[in-house]
mmCIF file of C-alpha atoms and ligand atoms in Angstrom:
data_model
loop_
_atom_site.group_PDB
_atom_site.id
_atom_site.type_symbol
_atom_site.label_atom_id
_atom_site.label_comp_id
_atom_site.label_asym_id
_atom_site.label_seq_id
_atom_site.Cartn_x
_atom_site.Cartn_y
_atom_site.Cartn_z
ATOM 1 C CA UNK A 1 -1.593 53.109 12.954
ATOM 2 C CA UNK A 2 0.141 49.870 14.506
ATOM 3 C CA UNK A 3 1.290 47.087 12.496
ATOM 4 C CA UNK A 4 -1.844 44.810 10.660
ATOM 5 C CA UNK A 5 -1.303 41.958 8.999
ATOM 6 C CA UNK A 6 -4.309 39.810 7.259
ATOM 7 C CA UNK A 7 -2.005 36.744 7.745
ATOM 8 C CA UNK A 8 -2.591 37.281 11.495
ATOM 9 C CA UNK A 9 -6.494 37.313 11.036
ATOM 10 C CA UNK A 10 -6.214 33.790 9.580
ATOM 11 C CA UNK A 11 -4.386 32.131 12.232
ATOM 12 C CA UNK A 12 -5.483 33.841 14.876
ATOM 13 C CA UNK A 13 -7.689 30.976 15.791
ATOM 14 C CA UNK A 14 -5.010 28.552 16.512
ATOM 15 C CA UNK A 15 -1.686 29.880 17.482
ATOM 16 C CA UNK A 16 0.063 26.240 18.424
ATOM 17 C CA UNK A 17 -2.735 24.467 20.557
ATOM 18 C CA UNK A 18 -3.924 22.874 17.489
ATOM 19 C CA UNK A 19 -6.960 20.802 19.258
ATOM 20 C CA UNK A 20 -6.462 16.825 17.558
ATOM 21 C CA UNK A 21 -4.768 18.657 14.321
ATOM 22 C CA UNK A 22 -7.791 20.403 13.674
ATOM 23 C CA UNK A 23 -8.043 23.803 11.705
ATOM 24 C CA UNK A 24 -10.385 25.739 13.079
ATOM 25 C CA UNK A 25 -11.051 25.355 17.063
ATOM 26 C CA UNK A 26 -14.032 22.718 18.363
ATOM 27 C CA UNK A 27 -16.844 23.738 20.150
ATOM 28 C CA UNK A 28 -17.110 22.633 23.662
ATOM 29 C CA UNK A 29 -21.114 22.421 24.730
ATOM 30 C CA UNK A 30 -19.619 21.533 28.086
ATOM 31 C CA UNK A 31 -21.153 24.021 31.051
ATOM 32 C CA UNK A 32 -19.495 22.141 33.769
ATOM 33 C CA UNK A 33 -15.928 20.840 34.666
ATOM 34 C CA UNK A 34 -14.717 18.107 36.470
ATOM 35 C CA UNK A 35 -13.199 18.858 39.366
ATOM 36 C CA UNK A 36 -10.986 16.225 40.740
ATOM 37 C CA UNK A 37 -9.228 18.873 43.310
ATOM 38 C CA UNK A 38 -12.105 21.626 44.361
ATOM 39 C CA UNK A 39 -8.892 23.093 46.554
ATOM 40 C CA UNK A 40 -6.407 23.232 43.313
ATOM 41 C CA UNK A 41 -9.210 23.929 40.291
ATOM 42 C CA UNK A 42 -8.728 23.231 36.754
ATOM 43 C CA UNK A 43 -8.208 26.114 34.550
ATOM 44 C CA UNK A 44 -12.100 25.159 32.892
ATOM 45 C CA UNK A 45 -14.353 25.561 36.095
ATOM 46 C CA UNK A 46 -17.622 27.199 34.644
ATOM 47 C CA UNK A 47 -18.220 28.336 31.631
ATOM 48 C CA UNK A 48 -20.400 31.558 33.062
ATOM 49 C CA UNK A 49 -16.695 32.230 34.024
ATOM 50 C CA UNK A 50 -14.582 31.374 31.247
ATOM 51 C CA UNK A 51 -15.203 27.826 27.909
ATOM 52 C CA UNK A 52 -12.918 27.264 25.693
ATOM 53 C CA UNK A 53 -14.396 28.237 22.533
ATOM 54 C CA UNK A 54 -14.998 31.569 23.982
ATOM 55 C CA UNK A 55 -11.522 31.607 25.310
ATOM 56 C CA UNK A 56 -10.149 31.824 21.841
ATOM 57 C CA UNK A 57 -11.993 33.895 19.792
ATOM 58 C CA UNK A 58 -11.220 36.237 23.554
ATOM 59 C CA UNK A 59 -7.618 35.867 22.755
ATOM 60 C CA UNK A 60 -8.459 36.697 19.211
ATOM 61 C CA UNK A 61 -9.937 40.096 19.406
ATOM 62 C CA UNK A 62 -7.066 41.001 21.798
ATOM 63 C CA UNK A 63 -4.825 39.920 19.453
ATOM 64 C CA UNK A 64 -6.798 42.303 16.843
ATOM 65 C CA UNK A 65 -6.997 45.306 18.925
ATOM 66 C CA UNK A 66 -3.796 45.410 19.814
ATOM 67 C CA UNK A 67 -4.775 44.710 23.986
ATOM 68 C CA UNK A 68 -4.525 42.354 26.438
ATOM 69 C CA UNK A 69 -7.425 40.701 27.084
ATOM 70 C CA UNK A 70 -10.801 40.048 25.290
ATOM 71 C CA UNK A 71 -14.330 39.591 26.661
ATOM 72 C CA UNK A 72 -17.183 38.159 24.468
ATOM 73 C CA UNK A 73 -20.916 38.689 25.186
ATOM 74 C CA UNK A 74 -24.299 38.265 23.813
ATOM 75 C CA UNK A 75 -24.751 41.041 22.321
ATOM 76 C CA UNK A 76 -23.839 44.432 21.118
ATOM 77 C CA UNK A 77 -25.647 46.246 24.269
ATOM 78 C CA UNK A 78 -24.571 43.260 26.063
ATOM 79 C CA UNK A 79 -20.968 45.053 26.177
ATOM 80 C CA UNK A 80 -21.750 47.834 25.756
ATOM 81 C CA UNK A 81 -23.955 47.284 29.290
ATOM 82 C CA UNK A 82 -21.441 45.584 30.999
ATOM 83 C CA UNK A 83 -18.573 48.350 30.379
ATOM 84 C CA UNK A 84 -20.933 50.727 32.078
ATOM 85 C CA UNK A 85 -21.371 48.892 34.662
ATOM 86 C CA UNK A 86 -17.874 48.983 35.963
ATOM 87 C CA UNK A 87 -19.065 52.825 36.914
ATOM 88 C CA UNK A 88 -20.347 53.654 39.927
ATOM 89 C CA UNK A 89 -23.235 55.721 40.800
ATOM 90 C CA UNK A 90 -22.402 59.444 40.370
ATOM 91 C CA UNK A 91 -20.256 58.910 37.865
ATOM 92 C CA UNK A 92 -20.791 61.139 35.548
ATOM 93 C CA UNK A 93 -20.097 60.050 31.291
ATOM 94 C CA UNK A 94 -19.876 62.684 28.471
ATOM 95 C CA UNK A 95 -21.126 60.717 24.916
ATOM 96 C CA UNK A 96 -21.110 61.762 21.884
ATOM 97 C CA UNK A 97 -25.002 63.607 20.226
ATOM 98 C CA UNK A 98 -24.588 61.096 17.268
ATOM 99 C CA UNK A 99 -25.525 57.626 19.009
ATOM 100 C CA UNK A 100 -26.530 54.188 18.463
ATOM 101 C CA UNK A 101 -30.033 54.301 19.625
ATOM 102 C CA UNK A 102 -29.398 51.653 22.194
ATOM 103 C CA UNK A 103 -26.595 53.012 24.197
ATOM 104 C CA UNK A 104 -28.694 55.847 23.930
ATOM 105 C CA UNK A 105 -31.193 54.148 25.943
ATOM 106 C CA UNK A 106 -29.243 52.381 27.730
ATOM 107 C CA UNK A 107 -27.500 55.700 29.368
ATOM 108 C CA UNK A 108 -30.418 58.102 29.611
ATOM 109 C CA UNK A 109 -33.348 55.598 30.336
ATOM 110 C CA UNK A 110 -31.807 52.842 32.183
ATOM 111 C CA UNK A 111 -28.772 53.724 33.745
ATOM 112 C CA UNK A 112 -29.973 56.204 34.817
ATOM 113 C CA UNK A 113 -32.180 55.181 36.860
ATOM 114 C CA UNK A 114 -29.176 53.295 39.235
ATOM 115 C CA UNK A 115 -27.554 57.021 38.994
ATOM 116 C CA UNK A 116 -24.757 56.867 35.972
ATOM 117 C CA UNK A 117 -25.036 60.365 34.396
ATOM 118 C CA UNK A 118 -24.442 61.457 30.818
ATOM 119 C CA UNK A 119 -24.272 64.060 28.701
ATOM 120 C CA UNK A 120 -24.422 64.075 25.095
ATOM 121 C CA UNK A 121 -22.213 66.178 23.049
ATOM 122 C CA UNK A 122 -21.511 66.920 19.388
ATOM 123 C CA UNK A 123 -18.152 65.437 19.766
ATOM 124 C CA UNK A 124 -16.563 66.773 15.912
ATOM 125 C CA UNK A 125 -15.307 69.555 17.816
ATOM 126 C CA UNK A 126 -13.075 67.834 20.546
ATOM 127 C CA UNK A 127 -13.060 71.303 22.643
ATOM 128 C CA UNK A 128 -17.516 71.079 23.540
ATOM 129 C CA UNK A 129 -16.063 67.415 25.597
ATOM 130 C CA UNK A 130 -13.616 69.998 27.758
ATOM 131 C CA UNK A 131 -16.641 72.225 28.108
ATOM 132 C CA UNK A 132 -19.003 68.959 29.831
ATOM 133 C CA UNK A 133 -16.553 67.905 32.092
ATOM 134 C CA UNK A 134 -17.824 67.894 35.790
ATOM 135 C CA UNK A 135 -16.351 66.639 39.182
ATOM 136 C CA UNK A 136 -18.334 63.906 38.535
ATOM 137 C CA UNK A 137 -17.306 62.735 34.784
ATOM 138 C CA UNK A 138 -14.617 59.337 35.140
ATOM 139 C CA UNK A 139 -15.126 58.300 30.590
ATOM 140 C CA UNK A 140 -15.642 59.628 27.448
ATOM 141 C CA UNK A 141 -17.026 57.372 24.965
ATOM 142 C CA UNK A 142 -16.734 57.556 21.827
ATOM 143 C CA UNK A 143 -18.223 56.205 18.361
ATOM 144 C CA UNK A 144 -16.560 57.527 14.972
ATOM 145 C CA UNK A 145 -18.013 57.243 12.406
ATOM 146 C CA UNK A 146 -21.218 57.231 14.362
ATOM 147 C CA UNK A 147 -23.964 55.682 13.713
ATOM 148 C CA UNK A 148 -26.085 56.805 11.935
ATOM 149 C CA UNK A 149 -24.304 60.063 10.530
ATOM 150 C CA UNK A 150 -20.523 58.450 10.749
ATOM 151 C CA UNK A 151 -19.559 61.913 12.397
ATOM 152 C CA UNK A 152 -16.141 61.381 12.620
ATOM 153 C CA UNK A 153 -13.977 62.220 16.469
ATOM 154 C CA UNK A 154 -10.711 62.787 16.712
ATOM 155 C CA UNK A 155 -9.102 59.929 18.698
ATOM 156 C CA UNK A 156 -6.181 61.888 19.570
ATOM 157 C CA UNK A 157 -8.001 65.253 21.026
ATOM 158 C CA UNK A 158 -10.448 62.708 22.814
ATOM 159 C CA UNK A 159 -7.410 61.190 24.153
ATOM 160 C CA UNK A 160 -5.525 64.452 25.525
ATOM 161 C CA UNK A 161 -8.333 65.326 26.910
ATOM 162 C CA UNK A 162 -9.067 62.028 29.049
ATOM 163 C CA UNK A 163 -5.076 62.094 30.177
ATOM 164 C CA UNK A 164 -5.521 65.977 31.376
ATOM 165 C CA UNK A 165 -8.564 65.595 33.395
ATOM 166 C CA UNK A 166 -8.051 61.672 34.174
ATOM 167 C CA UNK A 167 -10.127 60.384 32.441
ATOM 168 C CA UNK A 168 -11.285 56.660 30.868
ATOM 169 C CA UNK A 169 -11.439 56.436 27.151
ATOM 170 C CA UNK A 170 -13.916 54.206 25.751
ATOM 171 C CA UNK A 171 -15.038 53.759 22.227
ATOM 172 C CA UNK A 172 -17.473 51.611 20.047
ATOM 173 C CA UNK A 173 -15.483 50.777 17.345
ATOM 174 C CA UNK A 174 -17.935 49.092 15.176
ATOM 175 C CA UNK A 175 -18.671 50.849 11.833
ATOM 176 C CA UNK A 176 -14.715 50.740 11.350
ATOM 177 C CA UNK A 177 -13.699 46.846 12.173
ATOM 178 C CA UNK A 178 -10.469 46.348 14.091
ATOM 179 C CA UNK A 179 -9.317 46.181 10.337
ATOM 180 C CA UNK A 180 -9.564 49.480 9.934
ATOM 181 C CA UNK A 181 -9.323 51.693 12.777
ATOM 182 C CA UNK A 182 -7.187 50.491 16.322
ATOM 183 C CA UNK A 183 -7.946 52.990 18.870
ATOM 184 C CA UNK A 184 -4.828 51.350 21.193
ATOM 185 C CA UNK A 185 -2.863 53.099 18.822
ATOM 186 C CA UNK A 186 -4.483 56.618 20.071
ATOM 187 C CA UNK A 187 -4.023 55.515 23.071
ATOM 188 C CA UNK A 188 -7.735 54.592 24.504
ATOM 189 C CA UNK A 189 -8.344 52.323 27.674
ATOM 190 C CA UNK A 190 -11.116 50.189 25.737
ATOM 191 C CA UNK A 191 -12.516 49.180 22.756
ATOM 192 C CA UNK A 192 -16.092 47.767 21.988
ATOM 193 C CA UNK A 193 -17.924 46.097 19.320
ATOM 194 C CA UNK A 194 -21.388 44.964 18.084
ATOM 195 C CA UNK A 195 -19.128 42.217 16.817
ATOM 196 C CA UNK A 196 -23.508 41.428 15.199
ATOM 197 C CA UNK A 197 -21.794 43.023 12.329
ATOM 198 C CA UNK A 198 -18.930 43.482 10.466
ATOM 199 C CA UNK A 199 -16.623 40.979 13.015
ATOM 200 C CA UNK A 200 -19.789 38.061 12.591
ATOM 201 C CA UNK A 201 -20.513 39.580 8.795
ATOM 202 C CA UNK A 202 -22.437 37.502 7.419
ATOM 203 C CA UNK A 203 -25.694 38.598 9.256
ATOM 204 C CA UNK A 204 -25.986 35.083 11.456
ATOM 205 C CA UNK A 205 -24.459 35.871 14.605
ATOM 206 C CA UNK A 206 -26.099 37.981 17.465
ATOM 207 C CA UNK A 207 -22.714 39.455 19.399
ATOM 208 C CA UNK A 208 -20.810 41.724 21.644
ATOM 209 C CA UNK A 209 -17.306 42.218 22.243
ATOM 210 C CA UNK A 210 -14.944 44.420 24.579
ATOM 211 C CA UNK A 211 -11.618 44.473 23.943
ATOM 212 C CA UNK A 212 -8.725 46.486 27.241
ATOM 213 C CA UNK A 213 -4.991 46.832 27.589
ATOM 214 C CA UNK A 214 -4.971 47.739 31.040
ATOM 215 C CA UNK A 215 -4.904 45.467 32.951
ATOM 216 C CA UNK A 216 -7.104 47.074 36.795
ATOM 217 C CA UNK A 217 -9.893 48.353 33.640
ATOM 218 C CA UNK A 218 -9.726 44.053 32.324
ATOM 219 C CA UNK A 219 -9.982 42.944 35.813
ATOM 220 C CA UNK A 220 -12.847 45.078 36.019
ATOM 221 C CA UNK A 221 -14.856 44.524 33.315
ATOM 222 C CA UNK A 222 -14.029 40.730 33.414
ATOM 223 C CA UNK A 223 -15.579 41.103 36.920
ATOM 224 C CA UNK A 224 -19.152 42.579 35.393
ATOM 225 C CA UNK A 225 -18.602 40.185 32.570
ATOM 226 C CA UNK A 226 -18.345 36.793 35.218
ATOM 227 C CA UNK A 227 -21.136 38.570 37.908
ATOM 228 C CA UNK A 228 -23.498 39.442 35.425
ATOM 229 C CA UNK A 229 -23.237 36.915 33.076
ATOM 230 C CA UNK A 230 -23.868 37.854 28.907
ATOM 231 C CA UNK A 231 -21.628 36.266 27.628
ATOM 232 C CA UNK A 232 -21.230 34.463 24.815
ATOM 233 C CA UNK A 233 -22.822 30.399 23.502
ATOM 234 C CA UNK A 234 -19.885 28.491 22.420
ATOM 235 C CA UNK A 235 -22.137 28.268 18.999
ATOM 236 C CA UNK A 236 -22.191 31.300 17.867
ATOM 237 C CA UNK A 237 -18.548 32.216 19.638
ATOM 238 C CA UNK A 238 -17.230 29.795 17.000
ATOM 239 C CA UNK A 239 -19.666 31.473 14.581
ATOM 240 C CA UNK A 240 -17.480 34.850 15.187
ATOM 241 C CA UNK A 241 -14.043 33.263 14.514
ATOM 242 C CA UNK A 242 -15.100 31.610 11.869
ATOM 243 C CA UNK A 243 -16.223 35.873 9.928
ATOM 244 C CA UNK A 244 -12.945 36.936 11.904
ATOM 245 C CA UNK A 245 -11.267 34.682 8.942
ATOM 246 C CA UNK A 246 -12.792 36.601 6.410
ATOM 247 C CA UNK A 247 -12.847 39.950 7.927
ATOM 248 C CA UNK A 248 -9.964 41.460 5.966
ATOM 249 C CA UNK A 249 -10.774 40.157 2.767
ATOM 250 C CA UNK A 250 -15.515 41.841 3.259
ATOM 251 C CA UNK A 251 -13.635 45.025 4.344
ATOM 252 C CA UNK A 252 -11.568 45.691 1.902
ATOM 253 C CA UNK A 253 -14.154 44.851 -1.057
ATOM 254 C CA UNK A 254 -16.977 46.176 0.606
ATOM 255 C CA UNK A 255 -15.302 49.561 1.609
ATOM 256 C CA UNK A 256 -14.607 49.173 -2.387
ATOM 257 C CA UNK A 257 -18.340 48.902 -3.157
ATOM 258 C CA UNK A 258 -19.462 52.275 -0.895
ATOM 259 C CA UNK A 259 -16.975 54.716 -1.931
ATOM 260 C CA UNK A 260 -18.024 53.647 -5.826
ATOM 261 C CA UNK A 261 -21.745 53.834 -4.362
ATOM 262 C CA UNK A 262 -21.728 57.054 -2.551
ATOM 263 C CA UNK A 263 -19.307 59.084 -4.847
ATOM 264 C CA UNK A 264 -22.545 57.710 -7.461
ATOM 265 C CA UNK A 265 -25.617 58.529 -4.665
ATOM 266 C CA UNK A 266 -23.795 61.650 -3.912
ATOM 267 C CA UNK A 267 -24.578 62.421 -8.048
ATOM 268 C CA UNK A 268 -28.280 60.713 -8.398
ATOM 269 C CA UNK A 269 -31.113 62.828 -8.328
ATOM 270 C CA UNK A 270 -33.228 61.714 -5.797
ATOM 271 C CA UNK A 271 -30.519 61.998 -3.412
ATOM 272 C CA UNK A 272 -30.131 65.520 -0.765
ATOM 273 C CA UNK A 273 -27.188 64.843 0.699
ATOM 274 C CA UNK A 274 -24.642 61.773 1.327
ATOM 275 C CA UNK A 275 -23.383 61.364 4.683
ATOM 276 C CA UNK A 276 -19.885 58.479 3.922
ATOM 277 C CA UNK A 277 -16.896 59.342 5.552
ATOM 278 C CA UNK A 278 -15.081 58.851 1.698
ATOM 279 C CA UNK A 279 -16.608 61.715 0.809
ATOM 280 C CA UNK A 280 -14.040 64.308 0.897
ATOM 281 C CA UNK A 281 -17.477 66.679 1.319
ATOM 282 C CA UNK A 282 -17.872 64.514 4.453
ATOM 283 C CA UNK A 283 -17.506 66.497 7.508
ATOM 284 C CA UNK A 284 -14.038 65.003 9.579
ATOM 285 C CA UNK A 285 -13.061 63.396 6.095
ATOM 286 C CA UNK A 286 -8.934 64.793 6.892
ATOM 287 C CA UNK A 287 -9.241 63.427 10.859
ATOM 288 C CA UNK A 288 -11.009 60.272 9.883
ATOM 289 C CA UNK A 289 -8.307 59.985 6.683
ATOM 290 C CA UNK A 290 -5.571 60.309 9.663
ATOM 291 C CA UNK A 291 -6.619 57.821 11.885
ATOM 292 C CA UNK A 292 -8.076 54.689 9.988
ATOM 293 C CA UNK A 293 -6.933 53.296 7.498
ATOM 294 C CA UNK A 294 -10.636 53.830 5.031
ATOM 295 C CA UNK A 295 -13.710 54.978 5.282
ATOM 296 C CA UNK A 296 -15.762 51.364 5.549
ATOM 297 C CA UNK A 297 -18.765 50.348 4.159
ATOM 298 C CA UNK A 298 -21.443 51.796 5.840
ATOM 299 C CA UNK A 299 -23.465 55.840 4.463
ATOM 300 C CA UNK A 300 -26.722 57.462 5.315
ATOM 301 C CA UNK A 301 -28.232 59.776 2.934
ATOM 302 C CA UNK A 302 -31.424 62.157 2.903
ATOM 303 C CA UNK A 303 -33.869 61.815 0.353
ATOM 304 C CA UNK A 304 -34.897 64.472 -2.160
ATOM 305 C CA UNK A 305 -39.061 66.021 -0.012
ATOM 306 C CA UNK A 306 -40.509 64.505 -3.430
ATOM 307 C CA UNK A 307 -39.166 60.321 -3.233
ATOM 308 C CA UNK A 308 -41.394 58.892 -1.187
ATOM 309 C CA UNK A 309 -39.845 56.552 0.930
ATOM 310 C CA UNK A 310 -42.181 53.879 1.468
ATOM 311 C CA UNK A 311 -42.355 53.502 -2.239
ATOM 312 C CA UNK A 312 -38.798 53.103 -2.448
ATOM 313 C CA UNK A 313 -38.843 50.364 0.154
ATOM 314 C CA UNK A 314 -41.640 48.434 -1.708
ATOM 315 C CA UNK A 315 -39.594 49.086 -5.508
ATOM 316 C CA UNK A 316 -35.638 48.517 -4.477
ATOM 317 C CA UNK A 317 -34.803 44.770 -4.658
ATOM 318 C CA UNK A 318 -31.566 44.101 -3.867
ATOM 319 C CA UNK A 319 -30.517 45.517 -0.830
ATOM 320 C CA UNK A 320 -32.060 43.980 2.486
ATOM 321 C CA UNK A 321 -34.345 45.980 4.293
ATOM 322 C CA UNK A 322 -33.254 45.111 7.963
ATOM 323 C CA UNK A 323 -32.247 46.012 11.410
ATOM 324 C CA UNK A 324 -27.634 46.134 10.961
ATOM 325 C CA UNK A 325 -25.394 46.514 9.289
ATOM 326 C CA UNK A 326 -21.917 44.236 8.001
ATOM 327 C CA UNK A 327 -23.185 41.956 6.855
ATOM 328 C CA UNK A 328 -22.117 40.560 3.298
ATOM 329 C CA UNK A 329 -25.065 40.879 1.727
ATOM 330 C CA UNK A 330 -25.936 44.797 1.137
ATOM 331 C CA UNK A 331 -28.245 45.947 3.987
ATOM 332 C CA UNK A 332 -31.052 49.399 4.195
ATOM 333 C CA UNK A 333 -31.750 50.817 7.414
ATOM 334 C CA UNK A 334 -34.715 52.901 8.146
ATOM 335 C CA UNK A 335 -33.533 54.758 11.327
ATOM 336 C CA UNK A 336 -36.300 56.162 12.504
ATOM 337 C CA UNK A 337 -38.736 52.881 13.177
ATOM 338 C CA UNK A 338 -35.092 50.804 13.797
ATOM 339 C CA UNK A 339 -32.051 51.385 15.395
ATOM 340 C CA UNK A 340 -33.210 54.961 16.054
ATOM 341 C CA UNK A 341 -36.876 54.009 16.948
ATOM 342 C CA UNK A 342 -36.545 53.821 20.675
ATOM 343 C CA UNK A 343 -35.298 57.200 21.061
ATOM 344 C CA UNK A 344 -37.595 60.087 21.470
ATOM 345 C CA UNK A 345 -39.706 61.433 17.489
ATOM 346 C CA UNK A 346 -38.020 65.170 19.372
ATOM 347 C CA UNK A 347 -34.421 63.945 19.908
ATOM 348 C CA UNK A 348 -34.322 61.842 17.285
ATOM 349 C CA UNK A 349 -36.164 65.404 14.523
ATOM 350 C CA UNK A 350 -32.949 67.530 16.319
ATOM 351 C CA UNK A 351 -30.460 64.916 14.939
ATOM 352 C CA UNK A 352 -32.424 64.969 11.622
ATOM 353 C CA UNK A 353 -33.222 61.058 11.070
ATOM 354 C CA UNK A 354 -36.464 61.914 9.904
ATOM 355 C CA UNK A 355 -38.778 59.582 7.600
ATOM 356 C CA UNK A 356 -36.707 60.854 4.453
ATOM 357 C CA UNK A 357 -33.133 59.347 6.070
ATOM 358 C CA UNK A 358 -31.909 55.955 5.372
ATOM 359 C CA UNK A 359 -28.505 54.415 6.524
ATOM 360 C CA UNK A 360 -27.455 52.224 3.442
ATOM 361 C CA UNK A 361 -24.457 48.861 4.445
ATOM 362 C CA UNK A 362 -22.353 47.888 1.237
ATOM 363 C CA UNK A 363 -21.874 44.314 1.061
ATOM 364 C CA UNK A 364 -19.663 42.751 -1.472
ATOM 365 C CA UNK A 365 -22.619 42.816 -4.643
ATOM 366 C CA UNK A 366 -21.988 44.709 -7.702
ATOM 367 C CA UNK A 367 -21.446 48.040 -6.904
ATOM 368 C CA UNK A 368 -22.852 49.164 -10.285
ATOM 369 C CA UNK A 369 -25.580 47.222 -9.940
ATOM 370 C CA UNK A 370 -26.761 48.532 -6.596
ATOM 371 C CA UNK A 371 -26.324 52.396 -8.032
ATOM 372 C CA UNK A 372 -28.995 51.221 -10.830
ATOM 373 C CA UNK A 373 -30.864 49.292 -8.293
ATOM 374 C CA UNK A 374 -30.864 52.551 -5.840
ATOM 375 C CA UNK A 375 -31.931 54.586 -9.140
ATOM 376 C CA UNK A 376 -34.443 52.613 -10.526
ATOM 377 C CA UNK A 377 -36.564 53.011 -6.754
ATOM 378 C CA UNK A 378 -35.558 56.513 -6.346
ATOM 379 C CA UNK A 379 -37.522 56.338 -10.865
ATOM 380 C CA UNK A 380 -40.440 54.292 -9.559
ATOM 381 C CA UNK A 381 -40.959 56.344 -6.383
ATOM 382 C CA UNK A 382 -41.603 59.885 -6.855
ATOM 383 C CA UNK A 383 -44.333 61.685 -5.819
HETATM 384 C C1 PLP B 1 -22.562 51.263 16.400
HETATM 385 C C2 PLP B 1 -23.575 49.843 17.377
HETATM 386 N N1 PLP B 1 -23.546 49.086 18.602
HETATM 387 C C3 PLP B 1 -23.613 48.627 18.938
HETATM 388 C C4 PLP B 1 -24.654 48.764 19.014
HETATM 389 C C5 PLP B 1 -25.462 47.203 19.790
HETATM 390 O O1 PLP B 1 -25.338 45.792 19.005
HETATM 391 P P1 PLP B 1 -25.654 44.669 18.918
HETATM 392 O O2 PLP B 1 -27.364 44.652 18.488
HETATM 393 O O3 PLP B 1 -25.081 43.691 18.649
HETATM 394 O O4 PLP B 1 -26.807 44.608 20.194
HETATM 395 C C6 PLP B 1 -25.547 48.325 16.854
HETATM 396 C C7 PLP B 1 -25.921 48.073 16.271
HETATM 397 O O5 PLP B 1 -26.673 48.531 15.489
HETATM 398 C C8 PLP B 1 -24.646 49.550 16.423
HETATM 399 O O6 PLP B 1 -24.744 50.196 15.191
#
């Protein structure tokens, strides 16, 4: 993993350009900019194209990922969709079987109508990726750890396959954030985040980002960003910049808590199985340790058959029960009704996203309090 310095995160936004000496970048609300000589336009002209607050954020996220260009979008799915829009009718993408439900829907319901083809494979075995390559394949899309089973894909193996077949590599790096995993170190081409999650960190901003390294790929994403226009507004850009300042300290603390909670839950009556890359028993534990500097703060688990999920939700007190993850507060999600509710029921069942399957994103609370709360809730929800 490339050099990463927590100090850089704190000072990444201002660099040499302090606006009036301010400690944070101003929120520039202007939608348009004075052009006294339109034949020689200034740097900022119209805020769909670029605006100073968003520009600062885009530079910061590019720096943190170790890329050359950053792009901020109005949501994570807008970022993902904008990357898909760089492809053309007839192109084919290989994506993971275990994948955020919204991305699955984008490919199988939306982009399929414009002729972008996709195949979903179990990427825990890279050989499955190679088998799925067709003459039309243009890209390999990865999520590692994936949503919701935290499956691990070997980034080096994917990059090697991509190189051999001249394919573009894309990763949704949301669960790790650039603090834990730097896909450009593994020669990936495009890094995407739902910045709504760990980058924002406070469950108060909806945003997505894309980072590129290659000049031509950067130009393609830039063209879509301006043409499609799903850009991030100045207020949200500023909120995201503020959230990013505490990325290192939040990731360290919530990951510490997650490890304690995951270990405790894997020995708790009422829980059948815990999925967390920090557990030695987890698929891909060794691969993840090699390519990331921590297991992160998200886990999922299956309840025993004698636990009633509705009662469990009623009994639990500390986490908010909600869509999303990566906040300072612990978030308990119900994938079958939330993140993966748009996935057809048979697809969900086949993957194990059942009524007893939960996802848990650990925040900054005391791990002992969370464990006690979960144990109490389990006791109160026995059939
Ligand atoms: C891994 C992953 N990618 C993308 C998204 C979509 O992001 P957003 O909700 O910001 O559009 C999510 C949302 O949960 C996610 O978990």
